[in-house]
Each structure stands twice: as structure tokens, then as C-alpha cells.
Short mmCIF file of C-alpha atoms in Angstrom, two decimals:
data_model
loop_
_atom_site.label_atom_id
_atom_site.label_comp_id
_atom_site.label_asym_id
_atom_site.label_seq_id
_atom_site.Cartn_x
_atom_site.Cartn_y
_atom_site.Cartn_z
CA GLY A 745 0.13 0.08 -0.06
CA GLU A 746 0.99 3.77 0.00
CA ASP A 747 3.53 4.74 2.68
CA VAL A 748 4.89 8.05 3.74
CA GLU A 749 7.91 8.25 5.78
CA GLN A 750 9.67 11.09 7.79
CA SER A 751 12.22 11.27 10.58
CA LEU A 752 10.67 11.64 13.82
CA PHE A 753 12.85 14.44 15.49
CA LEU A 754 14.62 17.52 14.32
CA SER A 755 16.54 20.15 16.49
CA VAL A 756 17.61 23.47 15.36
CA ARG A 757 18.80 26.78 16.73
CA GLU A 758 16.69 29.84 16.60
CA GLY A 759 17.59 31.63 13.39
CA ASP A 760 18.94 28.83 11.51
CA SER A 761 17.08 27.09 8.67
CA SER A 762 15.17 24.02 9.20
CA VAL A 763 14.86 21.13 6.66
CA ILE A 764 12.24 18.44 7.09
CA ASN A 765 12.28 15.61 4.58
CA CYS A 766 9.83 13.18 3.50
CA THR A 767 9.61 10.15 1.18
CA TYR A 768 6.52 8.43 -0.19
CA THR A 769 5.91 5.30 -2.36
CA ASP A 770 2.87 6.25 -4.37
CA SER A 771 4.05 7.31 -7.85
CA SER A 772 0.32 8.38 -8.77
CA SER A 773 0.39 11.13 -6.16
CA THR A 774 -1.22 14.19 -7.38
CA TYR A 775 -0.83 16.73 -4.52
CA LEU A 776 1.70 16.64 -1.52
CA TYR A 777 1.14 18.54 1.57
CA TRP A 778 2.94 19.91 4.74
CA TYR A 779 0.74 20.33 7.83
CA LYS A 780 1.89 21.84 11.25
CA GLN A 781 0.37 20.50 14.48
CA GLU A 782 0.91 22.63 17.67
CA PRO A 783 0.30 20.96 21.12
CA GLY A 784 -3.15 19.78 21.56
CA ALA A 785 -4.42 21.21 18.43
CA GLY A 786 -5.62 20.06 15.08
CA LEU A 787 -3.62 20.09 11.94
CA GLN A 788 -3.04 23.38 10.16
CA LEU A 789 -2.39 23.11 6.32
CA LEU A 790 0.97 25.20 5.68
CA THR A 791 1.34 24.51 2.08
CA TYR A 792 0.89 21.99 -0.83
CA ILE A 793 2.45 21.32 -4.13
CA PHE A 794 1.03 20.01 -7.30
CA SER A 795 2.90 16.85 -8.59
CA ASN A 796 4.02 18.70 -11.79
CA MET A 797 5.88 21.36 -9.85
CA ASP A 798 9.31 20.96 -8.30
CA MET A 799 9.34 23.89 -6.05
CA LYS A 800 7.01 26.27 -4.33
CA GLN A 801 8.02 29.28 -2.15
CA ASP A 802 5.77 30.98 0.30
CA GLN A 803 7.46 33.76 2.42
CA ARG A 804 9.85 31.72 4.83
CA LEU A 805 8.54 28.43 3.58
CA THR A 806 10.07 26.49 0.62
CA VAL A 807 8.84 23.19 -0.71
CA LEU A 808 11.10 21.09 -2.90
CA LEU A 809 9.73 17.95 -4.71
CA ASN A 810 11.80 15.32 -6.53
CA LYS A 811 9.38 13.23 -8.20
CA LYS A 812 11.84 10.83 -9.54
CA ASP A 813 13.18 9.96 -6.11
CA LYS A 814 9.59 10.43 -4.60
CA HIS A 815 11.28 13.02 -1.99
CA LEU A 816 9.58 16.14 -0.54
CA SER A 817 11.25 18.66 1.72
CA LEU A 818 10.04 21.66 3.61
CA ARG A 819 12.66 24.37 4.36
CA ILE A 820 11.76 26.94 7.00
CA ALA A 821 14.11 29.95 6.71
CA ASP A 822 15.07 31.79 10.05
CA THR A 823 13.36 29.29 12.26
CA GLN A 824 11.55 30.79 15.28
CA THR A 825 10.35 29.36 18.56
CA GLY A 826 6.90 29.63 17.38
CA ASP A 827 7.85 27.19 14.53
CA SER A 828 8.38 24.36 17.23
CA ALA A 829 5.62 21.82 16.30
CA ILE A 830 4.99 18.48 14.67
CA TYR A 831 5.04 18.54 10.94
CA PHE A 832 3.29 16.24 8.89
CA CYS A 833 3.95 15.31 5.35
CA ALA A 834 0.83 14.00 3.29
CA GLU A 835 0.13 12.76 -0.22
CA ARG A 836 -3.00 12.25 -2.22
CA ASP A 837 -3.66 10.25 -5.06
CA TYR A 838 -6.40 10.04 -7.62
CA GLY A 839 -8.75 8.77 -5.12
CA GLN A 840 -10.30 10.51 -2.03
CA ASN A 841 -7.64 9.36 0.54
CA PHE A 842 -4.88 11.31 1.95
CA VAL A 843 -1.86 9.36 3.47
CA PHE A 844 0.14 10.95 6.28
CA GLY A 845 3.59 10.31 7.54
CA PRO A 846 4.42 9.89 11.16
CA GLY A 847 5.26 13.50 11.81
CA THR A 848 8.50 15.26 12.48
CA ARG A 849 8.85 16.94 15.99
CA LEU A 850 10.78 20.11 15.33
CA SER A 851 12.30 21.54 18.46
CA VAL A 852 13.62 25.04 18.19
CA LEU A 853 16.34 25.84 20.57
CA PRO A 854 17.31 29.28 21.80
CA SER B 1092 -15.74 31.19 5.16
CA GLN B 1093 -15.66 27.57 6.21
CA THR B 1094 -15.27 26.31 9.69
CA ILE B 1095 -15.27 22.99 11.21
CA HIS B 1096 -16.25 22.14 14.78
CA GLN B 1097 -15.69 19.02 17.08
CA TRP B 1098 -17.12 18.27 20.46
CA PRO B 1099 -16.30 17.49 23.00
CA ALA B 1100 -12.87 18.68 23.09
CA THR B 1101 -11.86 16.36 25.79
CA LEU B 1102 -13.51 13.37 27.10
CA VAL B 1103 -12.65 10.61 29.81
CA GLN B 1104 -14.80 7.54 29.58
CA PRO B 1105 -14.50 3.89 31.38
CA VAL B 1106 -13.77 0.86 29.48
CA GLY B 1107 -16.95 -0.58 28.08
CA SER B 1108 -18.97 2.55 27.87
CA PRO B 1109 -20.38 3.99 24.69
CA LEU B 1110 -18.94 6.92 22.53
CA SER B 1111 -20.23 9.57 20.32
CA LEU B 1112 -18.01 12.30 18.81
CA GLU B 1113 -19.53 14.95 16.48
CA CYS B 1114 -18.16 17.03 13.89
CA THR B 1115 -19.90 19.45 11.67
CA VAL B 1116 -18.69 21.83 8.94
CA GLU B 1117 -20.12 25.18 8.13
CA GLY B 1118 -19.81 27.28 4.98
CA THR B 1119 -19.47 24.43 2.30
CA SER B 1120 -21.62 21.87 0.67
CA ASN B 1121 -21.28 18.26 -0.09
CA PRO B 1122 -17.82 18.07 1.50
CA ASN B 1123 -15.81 14.91 1.85
CA LEU B 1124 -15.47 14.02 5.59
CA TYR B 1125 -12.78 12.08 7.35
CA TRP B 1126 -12.09 10.68 10.88
CA TYR B 1127 -8.58 10.18 11.92
CA ARG B 1128 -6.88 8.97 14.99
CA GLN B 1129 -3.60 9.95 16.29
CA ALA B 1130 -2.18 7.81 19.03
CA ALA B 1131 0.19 9.38 21.51
CA GLY B 1132 3.51 10.27 19.52
CA ARG B 1133 2.28 8.84 16.35
CA GLY B 1134 0.96 9.92 13.28
CA LEU B 1135 -2.39 9.84 11.66
CA GLN B 1136 -4.46 6.85 11.00
CA LEU B 1137 -7.64 7.22 8.71
CA LEU B 1138 -10.48 5.48 10.29
CA PHE B 1139 -13.33 6.46 8.02
CA TYR B 1140 -14.21 8.73 5.20
CA SER B 1141 -17.50 9.76 3.53
CA ILE B 1142 -18.14 11.20 0.07
CA GLY B 1143 -21.91 11.80 0.85
CA ILE B 1144 -24.73 11.28 3.25
CA ASP B 1145 -24.90 7.66 4.39
CA GLN B 1146 -21.76 6.75 2.21
CA ILE B 1147 -19.06 5.66 4.65
CA SER B 1148 -15.86 3.67 3.97
CA SER B 1149 -13.91 2.18 6.68
CA GLU B 1150 -10.13 1.87 6.36
CA VAL B 1151 -9.50 -0.41 9.37
CA PRO B 1152 -11.37 -3.01 11.07
CA GLN B 1153 -12.00 -1.76 14.59
CA ASN B 1154 -14.25 -1.23 17.37
CA LEU B 1155 -15.60 2.08 16.03
CA SER B 1156 -18.33 3.10 13.55
CA ALA B 1157 -19.25 6.24 11.82
CA SER B 1158 -22.34 7.78 10.35
CA ARG B 1159 -23.14 10.87 8.25
CA PRO B 1160 -26.98 11.62 8.90
CA GLN B 1161 -26.81 14.99 7.38
CA ASP B 1162 -24.56 16.53 4.64
CA ARG B 1163 -22.34 18.46 7.10
CA GLN B 1164 -22.41 16.29 10.06
CA PHE B 1165 -20.01 13.22 10.76
CA ILE B 1166 -20.43 11.11 13.96
CA LEU B 1167 -17.90 8.71 15.28
CA SER B 1168 -19.43 6.10 17.65
CA SER B 1169 -18.68 3.11 19.55
CA LYS B 1170 -20.93 0.72 21.62
CA LYS B 1171 -18.31 -0.42 24.02
CA LEU B 1172 -14.94 1.38 24.20
CA LEU B 1173 -11.57 -0.46 24.79
CA LEU B 1174 -8.38 0.94 26.33
CA SER B 1175 -6.74 1.02 22.98
CA ASP B 1176 -9.44 3.45 21.69
CA SER B 1177 -7.59 6.23 23.63
CA GLY B 1178 -6.15 8.78 21.39
CA PHE B 1179 -6.77 12.20 19.62
CA TYR B 1180 -9.44 12.21 17.17
CA LEU B 1181 -9.47 14.49 14.33
CA CYS B 1182 -12.22 15.31 11.93
CA ALA B 1183 -11.39 16.82 8.51
CA TRP B 1184 -12.92 17.86 5.34
CA SER B 1185 -12.20 18.58 1.77
CA VAL B 1186 -14.03 19.84 -1.25
CA GLN B 1187 -12.47 19.14 -4.77
CA ALA B 1188 -10.12 17.09 -2.38
CA ASN B 1189 -6.92 19.03 -3.30
CA GLU B 1190 -6.93 20.65 0.21
CA GLN B 1191 -8.03 18.97 3.51
CA PHE B 1192 -8.79 20.87 6.70
CA PHE B 1193 -8.77 19.76 10.09
CA GLY B 1194 -10.85 20.34 13.07
CA PRO B 1195 -9.64 21.03 16.52
CA GLY B 1196 -9.57 17.66 17.69
CA THR B 1197 -11.16 15.64 20.55
CA ARG B 1198 -8.71 14.01 23.10
CA LEU B 1199 -10.41 10.65 24.40
CA THR B 1200 -8.87 8.83 27.36
CA VAL B 1201 -10.35 5.47 28.05
CA LEU B 1202 -9.75 4.22 31.69
#
């Protein structure tokens, strides 16, 4: 079946860039997403990229997609303490389902 | 604008008791609706999704059931809770299905 993998933890210093990586197996993925979950809250959609794109930038966020390697990354520039959260990668195929990775817990150190 | 509500926000229930979690969406019509469970420290597991009234698909065999009695209402139920049903339950909706939006979640603790 479809699978989405992420490393579980990442620590960075405040002001540095964070790069969160994700790999997926479904070659028919149409959209790929990054969600942010703060403690005790639901998921907030940060950004998404269509599968025929290889990069999308939105303020401090840059998404890179390597479709050949089925690799997605989220770069957060000038990481702040408010960026500490769990970040979920997700993919959607031609069906109605979204498949989520296990989430990467980002800790921003002062 | 569209909003999604879940209640209750937190719930503590004994083993063997029934469960009913409710999710409602405002500001959109005929959304796809989803129930996910997030166990402590783990990712999201899709439990049910619905493309219309009374149209429910189950992703995993389990102790839970879902119903959609109205277009924008999605209910997650159980007749007898198990300890393993504890977790954070998230409802989500999508239209056109290129974006999915989540509710605030319900934290269920089964004792």
C-alpha cells in the first residue's frame, strides 16, 4: 500500500534554517502537503505542491519536490521558537484519501 | 468562510462505555469528510471517510463506527470502548479534494 516516511525528530537553533524531509511510495500522487500541528491542536495546512511542480515558495517556507526519487522537503528559513511543532507530510492520489507520514517533531533551541 | 467544529474537546470514559463524537462543517456543501485517530506520539491513522450522506468507507477493522446523517455532520461512535481506543480524534473535510482542513480534535482517554 501507500506509505509516507519522515524522520521523527529535528532540532535546530533559533535563526537557522530547518529542513524536514519526507519520502513517499505512491507514484500516482497528485498533491503533496505539509501540515503543522501545535500541542493539543488540530492540523494546520501550511502549503501544498502539485506533482508537476518541483518547487514552491511561500514567505519563509520552501517546498522542494523530487518526483523521480519521491522525495519532498520543507525548508523553514530563520526558524523561530513559534515554529516548534510536529510537521506532517501527506500525499493524495487520484482517490479521495490522504496518506500521512508519522510527523517530524521540530524543536527550536534558543 | 468555512469552519469545522468538533465536540467535545476532551472526554474521559470508562472501558465498556459508549462513545459519540460529533463533527460539523459550516460554509460548504457536499464536503468529503474524514475521521482520523492520532495515538500518542504517532502519526495519523485514517479511520473513516465519507463522500456523501450515508456513504461511509472504513479503512481499518476496528471497534468504531461512523455515520453521516446530514451533509455536514459526521459522527464517530462505539458501543463499548476499549483501552486501545484512547487517542486524539481529528475530523477533516475537503472539497475538490486538493486541500484538507482539520478540526481542533477531541482527546479521548479510556480508563
